[in-house]
Coordinates of C-alpha atoms and ligand atoms in Angstrom, one line a residue:
M1 CA 89.9 104.2 55.8
A2 CA 87.2 103.6 58.4
R3 CA 85.9 100.0 59.0
Y4 CA 82.6 98.9 60.7
D5 CA 80.4 95.9 61.0
V6 CA 77.4 97.8 59.8
A7 CA 77.2 101.0 57.8
I8 CA 73.9 102.7 57.6
V9 CA 73.7 105.2 54.7
G10 CA 71.4 108.1 55.7
G11 CA 70.5 109.1 59.2
G12 CA 66.9 109.9 58.4
S13 CA 63.6 108.4 59.7
A14 CA 64.5 104.8 59.0
G15 CA 68.3 105.3 59.4
A16 CA 68.1 107.0 62.8
L17 CA 65.8 104.2 64.2
L18 CA 68.1 101.5 62.8
A19 CA 71.3 103.2 64.2
A20 CA 69.8 103.0 67.7
R21 CA 68.3 99.6 67.4
L22 CA 71.2 97.8 65.8
S23 CA 73.8 99.3 68.1
E24 CA 71.9 97.6 71.0
D25 CA 74.1 94.6 70.0
V26 CA 77.4 95.7 71.6
S27 CA 79.3 93.2 69.6
R28 CA 78.6 95.1 66.4
Q29 CA 80.3 98.4 65.4
V30 CA 77.6 100.5 63.8
A31 CA 78.2 103.7 61.8
V32 CA 75.5 106.0 60.3
I33 CA 76.7 108.2 57.5
E34 CA 74.6 111.3 56.9
A35 CA 75.0 113.9 54.2
G36 CA 73.6 116.7 56.3
G37 CA 74.5 117.9 59.8
E38 CA 72.9 117.8 63.2
P39 CA 69.6 119.8 63.2
T40 CA 69.8 123.1 65.0
D41 CA 67.1 125.3 63.6
P42 CA 64.7 126.0 66.6
D43 CA 61.7 126.2 64.2
I44 CA 62.0 122.5 63.6
W45 CA 60.4 121.8 67.0
N46 CA 57.6 124.3 66.5
P47 CA 54.8 122.2 65.0
A48 CA 53.0 125.2 63.4
A49 CA 56.1 126.3 61.6
W50 CA 56.4 123.1 59.5
P51 CA 55.4 124.5 56.2
A52 CA 58.0 127.3 56.5
L53 CA 60.9 124.8 56.9
Q54 CA 60.8 123.8 53.2
G55 CA 63.6 125.2 51.2
R56 CA 65.9 125.8 54.1
S57 CA 69.5 124.5 54.2
Y58 CA 68.5 121.1 55.4
D59 CA 66.0 120.4 52.6
W60 CA 67.2 118.6 49.5
N61 CA 64.6 120.6 47.7
Y62 CA 63.9 118.5 44.6
R63 CA 61.8 119.6 41.6
T64 CA 59.6 117.2 39.6
K65 CA 59.3 117.3 35.8
A66 CA 56.4 119.4 34.6
Q67 CA 53.3 117.3 35.1
P68 CA 50.7 117.1 32.3
G69 CA 48.2 115.8 34.9
T70 CA 48.5 119.0 37.0
A71 CA 48.3 121.7 34.4
G72 CA 52.0 121.4 33.4
R73 CA 53.1 122.4 36.9
V74 CA 56.5 121.6 38.4
H75 CA 56.2 120.4 42.0
S76 CA 58.7 121.0 44.8
W77 CA 59.5 117.9 46.8
A78 CA 61.0 118.5 50.2
R79 CA 63.3 115.9 51.8
G80 CA 65.2 116.3 55.0
R81 CA 69.0 116.5 54.8
A82 CA 70.2 116.2 58.4
I83 CA 70.2 113.7 61.3
G84 CA 66.5 112.9 61.5
G85 CA 65.9 113.2 57.8
S86 CA 62.4 114.0 56.6
S87 CA 61.1 113.6 60.2
L88 CA 62.5 117.2 60.7
L89 CA 60.2 118.6 58.0
H90 CA 57.1 116.4 58.1
A91 CA 53.7 117.5 59.2
M92 CA 53.8 115.0 62.2
G93 CA 50.7 113.0 61.2
H94 CA 51.0 109.5 62.5
M95 CA 48.8 107.0 60.6
R96 CA 49.6 103.4 60.3
G97 CA 47.4 102.6 57.3
H98 CA 44.5 100.3 56.6
P99 CA 44.9 96.5 56.9
E100 CA 44.1 96.1 53.2
D101 CA 47.1 98.3 52.3
F102 CA 49.3 95.7 53.9
A103 CA 47.4 92.8 52.4
A104 CA 48.7 94.2 49.1
W105 CA 52.3 94.1 50.5
V106 CA 51.8 90.4 51.5
E107 CA 50.5 89.7 48.0
A108 CA 53.6 91.4 46.6
T109 CA 56.1 89.5 48.8
G110 CA 54.3 86.3 49.8
D111 CA 55.6 87.2 53.3
A112 CA 53.1 87.6 56.2
R113 CA 55.6 89.8 58.1
W114 CA 54.5 92.7 55.9
G115 CA 50.8 92.3 56.6
W116 CA 48.8 94.3 59.2
E117 CA 49.0 91.5 61.8
G118 CA 52.7 91.0 61.0
L119 CA 53.6 94.6 61.4
L120 CA 51.4 95.3 64.4
P121 CA 54.1 94.3 67.0
A122 CA 56.4 96.8 65.3
F123 CA 53.8 99.6 65.3
M124 CA 53.2 98.8 69.0
A125 CA 56.9 98.7 69.8
I126 CA 57.7 102.1 68.3
E127 CA 54.8 104.1 69.8
D128 CA 54.2 105.8 73.1
H129 CA 50.6 106.8 72.4
N130 CA 48.5 108.7 74.8
L131 CA 45.8 106.0 74.2
G132 CA 48.5 103.3 74.8
G133 CA 47.7 100.4 77.0
D134 CA 44.3 99.8 75.3
G135 CA 45.6 96.7 73.4
I136 CA 45.9 98.4 70.0
H137 CA 48.0 101.6 70.5
G138 CA 51.6 101.3 71.7
K139 CA 52.8 102.3 75.1
G140 CA 56.3 103.0 76.3
G141 CA 58.0 103.0 72.9
P142 CA 60.4 105.7 71.8
L143 CA 58.0 107.8 69.7
P144 CA 55.4 109.9 71.4
V145 CA 52.1 109.9 69.5
Y146 CA 49.4 112.2 70.6
L147 CA 45.7 112.2 69.8
P148 CA 44.9 115.8 70.6
G149 CA 42.0 116.9 72.8
E150 CA 41.2 120.4 73.8
E151 CA 43.7 122.0 71.5
V152 CA 41.8 121.0 68.5
S153 CA 40.6 124.2 66.7
P154 CA 36.8 125.0 66.9
V155 CA 36.8 124.9 63.0
A156 CA 38.2 121.3 63.1
R157 CA 35.6 120.4 65.7
A158 CA 32.8 121.7 63.5
F159 CA 34.4 119.7 60.6
I160 CA 34.3 116.6 62.7
E161 CA 30.6 117.3 63.6
A162 CA 29.9 117.7 59.8
G163 CA 31.6 114.4 59.0
A164 CA 29.6 112.7 61.8
A165 CA 26.4 114.2 60.3
L166 CA 27.2 112.5 57.0
G167 CA 27.2 109.2 58.9
L168 CA 31.0 108.9 59.3
P169 CA 31.9 107.1 62.5
R170 CA 33.7 109.1 65.1
V171 CA 36.8 106.9 65.2
R172 CA 39.4 107.3 68.1
G173 CA 42.4 108.2 65.8
H174 CA 43.2 106.5 62.5
N175 CA 45.4 103.8 63.9
T176 CA 43.2 100.9 65.0
G177 CA 42.8 99.4 61.5
E178 CA 39.4 101.0 61.1
M179 CA 40.1 104.1 59.0
I180 CA 36.7 105.1 57.6
G181 CA 35.5 107.8 59.9
V182 CA 36.5 111.2 61.2
T183 CA 38.8 112.2 64.1
P184 CA 41.5 114.6 65.0
N185 CA 44.8 113.5 63.6
S186 CA 47.3 111.7 65.8
L187 CA 50.6 113.6 65.9
T188 CA 54.2 112.9 66.9
I189 CA 54.2 115.9 69.3
R190 CA 54.9 116.0 73.0
N191 CA 54.3 119.0 75.2
G192 CA 53.6 121.1 72.3
K193 CA 56.8 120.3 70.4
R194 CA 57.7 118.1 67.4
V195 CA 59.6 114.9 68.3
T196 CA 61.8 113.9 65.4
V197 CA 63.0 110.4 64.9
A198 CA 66.4 111.5 66.0
D199 CA 65.0 112.9 69.2
A200 CA 63.1 109.7 69.9
W201 CA 65.8 107.1 69.1
L202 CA 69.2 108.9 69.1
T203 CA 68.9 109.9 72.7
P204 CA 72.1 111.1 74.6
A205 CA 72.4 107.6 76.1
V206 CA 72.3 105.9 72.7
R207 CA 74.7 108.5 71.2
A208 CA 77.1 107.7 74.1
R209 CA 77.4 104.0 73.0
K210 CA 81.0 103.1 72.2
N211 CA 79.9 100.9 69.3
L212 CA 77.9 103.7 67.5
T213 CA 79.5 106.3 65.3
I214 CA 77.5 109.1 63.7
L215 CA 79.3 110.7 60.8
T216 CA 77.7 113.9 59.5
G217 CA 78.5 116.0 56.5
Q218 CA 79.5 112.8 54.6
L219 CA 77.8 112.3 51.3
V220 CA 78.0 108.8 50.0
R221 CA 78.9 109.2 46.3
R222 CA 78.8 105.6 45.2
L223 CA 79.0 102.0 46.3
K224 CA 82.2 100.2 45.2
L225 CA 81.2 96.7 44.0
E226 CA 83.3 93.6 43.9
R227 CA 81.5 90.7 42.4
T228 CA 78.4 90.2 44.6
R229 CA 79.4 92.5 47.5
V230 CA 79.7 96.1 48.3
A231 CA 83.4 96.3 49.1
A232 CA 83.4 100.0 50.2
L233 CA 81.5 103.2 50.3
D234 CA 83.0 106.1 48.4
A235 CA 82.0 109.3 50.3
I236 CA 82.8 112.9 50.3
G237 CA 83.3 114.5 53.7
P238 CA 84.2 118.0 54.8
D239 CA 87.9 117.2 54.3
G240 CA 87.6 115.5 51.0
P241 CA 87.1 111.9 49.8
V242 CA 86.6 109.2 52.4
E243 CA 86.4 105.4 52.0
I244 CA 84.2 103.5 54.4
V245 CA 84.3 99.7 54.7
A246 CA 81.6 97.6 56.4
D247 CA 80.6 93.9 56.3
E248 CA 77.0 94.9 56.0
I249 CA 75.5 98.0 54.3
I250 CA 72.0 99.3 55.0
L251 CA 70.8 101.9 52.6
C252 CA 68.4 104.4 54.2
A253 CA 68.8 107.3 51.9
G254 CA 65.1 107.6 51.2
S255 CA 62.9 107.2 48.1
I256 CA 64.9 109.6 45.9
E257 CA 68.5 109.2 47.0
S258 CA 68.5 105.4 47.6
P259 CA 67.6 104.6 43.9
A260 CA 69.9 107.4 42.7
L261 CA 72.8 106.1 44.7
L262 CA 72.3 102.6 43.4
M263 CA 72.1 103.9 39.9
R264 CA 75.3 105.9 40.2
S265 CA 76.9 102.7 41.5
G266 CA 75.9 100.7 38.3
I267 CA 72.7 99.1 39.5
G268 CA 69.5 99.7 37.7
P269 CA 67.7 99.6 34.4
Q270 CA 70.3 99.2 31.6
D271 CA 68.8 101.9 29.4
V272 CA 68.7 104.4 32.2
L273 CA 72.3 103.7 33.2
A274 CA 73.5 103.9 29.6
A275 CA 71.8 107.2 29.1
A276 CA 73.5 108.6 32.2
G277 CA 76.9 107.3 31.1
V278 CA 77.2 104.7 33.9
A279 CA 78.4 101.1 33.2
C280 CA 75.7 98.6 34.3
K281 CA 77.1 96.1 36.8
I282 CA 73.8 94.7 38.1
S283 CA 70.6 94.9 36.0
S284 CA 67.6 95.9 38.2
P285 CA 64.9 96.7 35.7
D286 CA 62.4 98.2 38.1
L287 CA 64.8 100.3 40.1
G288 CA 63.5 103.9 40.1
R289 CA 60.2 102.8 38.6
N290 CA 56.9 102.3 40.6
L291 CA 57.3 105.9 41.9
Q292 CA 54.1 107.0 43.7
D293 CA 52.9 109.8 45.8
H294 CA 49.7 111.1 47.4
L295 CA 48.3 114.4 46.1
L296 CA 46.1 116.7 48.1
G297 CA 43.7 119.2 46.5
A298 CA 44.4 122.6 48.1
G299 CA 41.9 123.6 48.4
N300 CA 38.2 123.9 48.7
L301 CA 38.5 127.3 50.3
Y302 CA 35.9 129.0 52.5
A303 CA 35.7 132.6 53.7
A304 CA 35.2 132.6 57.5
R305 CA 32.3 134.3 59.1
R306 CA 34.6 135.2 62.1
S307 CA 38.2 135.2 62.9
V308 CA 39.9 131.8 62.7
T309 CA 42.5 131.7 65.4
P310 CA 45.8 130.1 64.4
S311 CA 46.1 126.3 64.9
R312 CA 47.7 125.3 68.2
L313 CA 48.8 122.1 66.4
Q314 CA 50.1 121.9 62.8
H315 CA 47.2 123.4 60.7
S316 CA 45.9 120.1 59.3
E317 CA 44.0 119.0 62.3
S318 CA 41.5 116.4 61.2
M319 CA 41.1 113.9 58.3
A320 CA 37.9 112.1 57.3
Y321 CA 38.7 108.9 55.4
M322 CA 35.8 107.8 53.3
R323 CA 34.5 105.5 50.5
A324 CA 33.8 107.4 47.3
G325 CA 30.2 106.4 46.9
D326 CA 28.6 105.5 50.2
F327 CA 30.9 107.6 52.3
A328 CA 30.6 105.6 55.5
A329 CA 30.5 102.1 54.0
N330 CA 33.0 99.7 55.6
G331 CA 36.3 98.8 54.1
R332 CA 39.4 100.4 52.7
P333 CA 39.1 104.1 52.3
E334 CA 39.1 105.5 48.7
I335 CA 39.2 109.3 49.4
V336 CA 40.1 111.7 52.1
V337 CA 38.9 115.1 53.1
G338 CA 41.0 117.1 55.6
C339 CA 40.4 120.2 57.6
G340 CA 43.1 122.9 57.3
V341 CA 42.7 125.6 59.9
A342 CA 44.2 128.2 57.5
P343 CA 43.8 129.3 53.9
I344 CA 45.8 126.5 52.3
V345 CA 45.9 126.8 48.5
S346 CA 48.3 125.7 45.8
E347 CA 50.6 128.3 44.2
C348 CA 48.0 128.7 41.5
F349 CA 45.7 130.7 43.8
T350 CA 46.3 133.7 46.0
P351 CA 45.5 132.9 49.6
P352 CA 43.4 135.3 51.6
A353 CA 44.8 136.8 54.8
A354 CA 45.5 134.4 57.7
G355 CA 42.5 134.2 60.0
T356 CA 40.0 135.1 57.4
A357 CA 39.5 131.7 55.7
Y358 CA 39.9 127.9 56.0
S359 CA 40.5 125.1 53.6
L360 CA 39.1 121.6 53.1
L361 CA 41.8 119.5 51.5
F362 CA 40.9 116.5 49.4
G363 CA 42.6 113.5 47.8
V364 CA 42.8 109.9 46.7
T365 CA 44.0 107.4 49.3
N366 CA 45.5 104.7 47.1
P367 CA 46.4 106.2 43.7
S368 CA 47.1 103.9 40.8
S369 CA 49.3 106.4 38.8
R370 CA 52.9 105.3 38.7
G371 CA 55.9 107.3 37.8
S372 CA 59.7 106.9 37.7
L373 CA 62.9 108.7 38.5
R374 CA 66.4 108.4 36.9
I375 CA 69.8 109.9 37.3
T376 CA 71.1 112.1 34.5
G377 CA 74.8 111.6 35.2
A378 CA 77.2 109.7 37.3
E379 CA 77.8 112.3 40.0
P380 CA 75.7 113.3 43.0
G381 CA 75.5 116.9 41.5
D382 CA 73.9 115.7 38.3
P383 CA 70.1 116.4 38.6
I384 CA 67.7 113.5 39.3
S385 CA 64.9 113.5 36.8
I386 CA 61.6 112.9 38.8
D387 CA 58.4 112.1 37.0
P388 CA 55.6 111.1 39.4
C389 CA 53.1 110.9 36.5
Y390 CA 50.4 112.5 38.7
L391 CA 46.8 111.9 37.8
Q392 CA 47.8 109.6 35.0
T393 CA 44.9 107.2 35.3
E394 CA 41.2 107.7 34.8
R395 CA 40.6 105.9 38.1
D396 CA 42.6 108.5 40.0
R397 CA 40.9 111.4 38.2
T398 CA 37.4 109.9 38.9
L399 CA 38.3 109.5 42.6
F400 CA 39.7 113.0 42.8
R401 CA 36.4 114.4 41.4
A402 CA 34.6 112.4 44.1
A403 CA 36.9 113.7 46.8
L404 CA 36.3 117.3 45.7
A405 CA 32.6 116.7 45.7
A406 CA 32.8 115.1 49.2
A407 CA 34.8 118.1 50.5
R408 CA 32.2 120.5 49.1
E409 CA 29.4 118.5 50.6
I410 CA 31.0 118.5 54.1
G411 CA 31.9 122.2 53.7
G412 CA 28.3 123.1 53.0
L413 CA 26.7 121.3 55.9
P414 CA 24.9 123.2 58.7
E415 CA 27.5 122.0 61.3
L416 CA 30.0 124.4 59.6
A417 CA 27.5 127.2 59.2
D418 CA 28.9 129.2 62.2
W419 CA 32.3 129.4 60.4
R420 CA 31.3 129.6 56.7
A421 CA 30.7 133.0 55.2
G422 CA 30.8 131.4 51.7
E423 CA 32.8 129.2 49.4
L424 CA 35.7 131.0 47.7
L425 CA 37.2 128.1 45.7
P426 CA 36.5 126.5 43.4
G427 CA 33.2 128.4 42.9
P428 CA 30.8 127.3 40.2
L429 CA 32.0 124.4 38.1
K430 CA 29.7 123.4 35.3
T431 CA 31.5 120.7 33.3
K432 CA 33.8 117.7 34.0
S433 CA 36.6 119.5 32.2
E434 CA 36.2 122.6 34.5
I435 CA 36.3 120.3 37.5
D436 CA 39.4 118.5 36.2
S437 CA 41.0 121.8 35.4
F438 CA 40.5 123.1 39.0
I439 CA 41.8 119.8 40.5
A440 CA 44.9 120.0 38.2
R441 CA 45.7 123.5 39.5
A442 CA 44.8 122.8 43.2
A443 CA 46.7 119.5 43.6
I444 CA 49.9 119.7 45.7
T445 CA 52.1 116.9 46.9
H446 CA 51.2 115.3 50.2
H447 CA 55.0 114.5 50.5
H448 CA 54.9 110.7 50.3
P449 CA 57.1 109.7 47.4
S450 CA 57.8 106.0 47.7
G451 CA 58.1 102.7 45.8
T452 CA 61.3 103.2 43.9
C453 CA 63.2 100.2 45.3
R454 CA 60.1 98.1 45.7
I455 CA 60.0 94.9 47.8
G456 CA 58.7 91.8 46.1
N457 CA 59.1 88.1 45.5
D458 CA 59.2 88.5 41.7
D459 CA 62.4 88.7 39.8
R460 CA 62.0 92.3 38.7
S461 CA 61.5 93.6 42.3
V462 CA 64.5 95.6 43.6
V463 CA 64.7 94.0 47.1
D464 CA 63.6 90.6 48.2
P465 CA 61.1 90.0 51.0
D466 CA 64.1 90.3 53.5
L467 CA 64.8 93.7 52.0
K468 CA 68.1 92.4 50.5
L469 CA 69.0 94.0 47.2
R470 CA 68.7 91.4 44.4
G471 CA 72.2 90.7 43.1
L472 CA 74.3 91.7 46.2
D473 CA 75.0 89.7 49.3
N474 CA 75.6 92.4 51.8
L475 CA 73.2 95.3 51.0
H476 CA 69.8 95.9 52.4
V477 CA 67.5 98.8 51.6
V478 CA 65.3 99.9 54.5
D479 CA 63.4 103.2 53.9
G480 CA 60.4 104.6 52.1
S481 CA 61.7 103.4 48.7
V482 CA 60.9 99.7 49.4
I483 CA 57.1 100.3 49.9
P484 CA 55.5 98.5 47.1
S485 CA 52.2 100.4 47.2
L486 CA 51.1 103.4 49.2
T487 CA 49.2 103.1 52.5
A488 CA 45.9 105.0 52.6
G489 CA 47.3 107.8 54.7
P490 CA 50.7 109.3 55.4
I491 CA 53.5 106.8 55.3
H492 CA 55.9 107.7 58.1
A493 CA 54.5 105.3 60.6
A494 CA 54.7 102.4 58.1
I495 CA 58.4 103.3 57.2
L496 CA 59.3 103.2 60.9
A497 CA 57.4 99.8 61.3
I498 CA 59.4 98.4 58.3
A499 CA 62.7 99.6 59.9
E500 CA 61.7 98.2 63.4
T501 CA 60.8 94.9 61.8
F502 CA 64.1 94.7 60.0
A503 CA 66.0 95.7 63.2
R504 CA 64.1 93.1 65.3
D505 CA 64.9 90.3 62.8
S506 CA 68.5 91.4 62.4
L507 CA 69.1 91.4 66.2
A508 CA 67.4 88.1 66.6
A509 CA 69.6 86.6 63.8
A510 CA 72.8 88.0 65.4
A511 CA 71.8 86.5 68.7
S512 CA 71.0 83.0 67.4
Ligands
LIG1 C1 57.1 118.4 54.2 C2 56.8 117.0 54.5 C3 55.6 116.7 55.2 C4 55.4 115.3 55.5 N1 54.3 115.0 56.3 C5 54.2 113.8 56.8 C6 53.2 113.5 57.8 O1 52.6 114.3 58.3 N2 53.1 112.2 58.1 C7 53.8 111.2 57.5 O2 53.5 110.0 57.9 N3 54.7 111.4 56.6 C8 54.9 112.7 56.2 N4 55.9 113.0 55.4 C9 56.7 111.9 54.8 C10 57.8 111.3 55.7 O3 58.4 112.3 56.5 C11 58.8 110.5 54.9 O4 58.2 109.6 54.1 C12 59.8 109.8 55.8 O5 60.4 110.6 56.7 C13 60.9 109.2 54.9 O6 61.8 108.4 55.7 P1 63.1 107.7 55.0 O7 63.8 107.1 56.1 O8 62.6 106.9 53.8 O9 63.9 108.9 54.4 P2 64.5 110.3 55.0 O10 63.9 110.5 56.4 O11 64.3 111.3 54.0 O12 66.0 110.0 55.3 C14 67.0 109.9 54.2 C15 68.3 110.4 54.8 O13 69.4 110.0 54.0 C16 70.2 111.1 53.8 N5 71.0 110.9 52.6 C17 70.4 110.8 51.3 N6 71.3 110.6 50.4 C18 72.5 110.4 51.1 C19 73.8 110.1 50.7 N7 74.1 109.9 49.4 N8 74.8 110.0 51.6 C20 74.5 110.2 52.9 N9 73.3 110.5 53.4 C21 72.3 110.6 52.5 C22 69.3 112.3 53.8 O14 70.0 113.5 54.1 C23 68.3 111.9 54.9 O15 68.7 112.3 56.2 C24 56.2 114.3 55.1 C25 57.4 114.6 54.4 C26 57.7 116.0 54.1 C27 59.0 116.3 53.4

């Protein structure tokens, strides 16, 4: 039996950061327990290869339930299964979010730490941005963030010009708190290579620490509970069952596996546990609920007038965040249109040959549809039933129509005329139902499942404002599952800021 002061379950984005930060305190023995191995596939570090990584051995490769809102389609959900977690697979976009996104978190928690101002020190601390030193972007942090310059594709440049012609401000990246506008995307790339969270935080010097143990190939099967404490972790390693004991447990298994592991351990909604044949030890009615994700319409496709050279970045090079009516009006964005320097379409359409077309992607920034997930049995091998309830609300459908209309408006502007031979998709759409039917077939996941262990100060919330699981004294959840509502853009930066804030407070508490 192995014994530690702190056991971190999951060495993904949040877990890898926490392993490095918490082991700065040499008086604490820290272990990180990861189901996957160390990443070795060289394609991981090639930014343009990111879409091809899905389905490989280090992807958990989930499937959702068939979605009535997206023409009955089943969606593949990629999740990283190795040290570095989903930061090995992601598209490298770094977007903090809009201040009003975090105002909703303060409202949910009553805790100013989770507001824009409260999280700003953490955003600054994690980043080493090429704009750093300007008072708003971080400088000298572990994670390189790069606002590209000359590498931006001429198609994306024309897209930016088209956005500006619509009146959208030319913002300097998406990370200053002003998101309405158009800009190249900021990326976690350095010298042309992806930087994973493991690369950034688990450096050789950190890995050499005597008080940090990284256990790979160890799947935590369940938490053994004794009254109000986790007494041990029951894991399966390469050589069979392993028991791991720690004073403090930090669950960083991500938005799918964190709630699933808690459910397998007897924590969750009573009806869900009963149906899965698991005895309920701690009732947590909202665990697994509040599941949310961004969708992107893929895509509003254009035949190119001349050859589109492959992206030198990661294909999705620029995003325009907009209001749905008056596109450039101030405030929190409602819709997004992105420029894909490739023929990006959902599986419902046949993509034209590479180099002959480009796509404008479109979506809703803060969807109101909420889904849920549940275990179907007590063992890790029993499938997890995932129902994101995509496009469930009329609000989301209305905004999605507006996003498609905005993409088509941008796509038809003279600034893109040098590139546009003609629109291939969707083509003529006469009725609302034709528009909805196209959106339902075009929508793909933007890969941001979250919210299944939501933070809050209400009794039903899964974790309290300190990220402590309600009902247990020594378990915190720190990963994408605690996000109570989506940020307007991709969520990785926000997850890292949550983890950094938790680490800062934990180190300060240990020192006092
Ligand atoms: C294809 C793709 C593209 C994306 N693009 C972007 C983007 O461009 N920008 C952005 O901001 N976000 C993006 N995201 C989302 C972002 O990567 C994730 O939200 C984020 O990495 C999740 O971090 P996490 O710490 O919550 O979980 P993860 O990073 O998924 O880490 C969870 C870890 O826990 C491990 N684990 C799970 N269960 C167990 C268990 N029982 N025992 C032991 N270990 C376990 C897993 O193997 C994994 O390593 C993308 C995601 C994907 C998949």
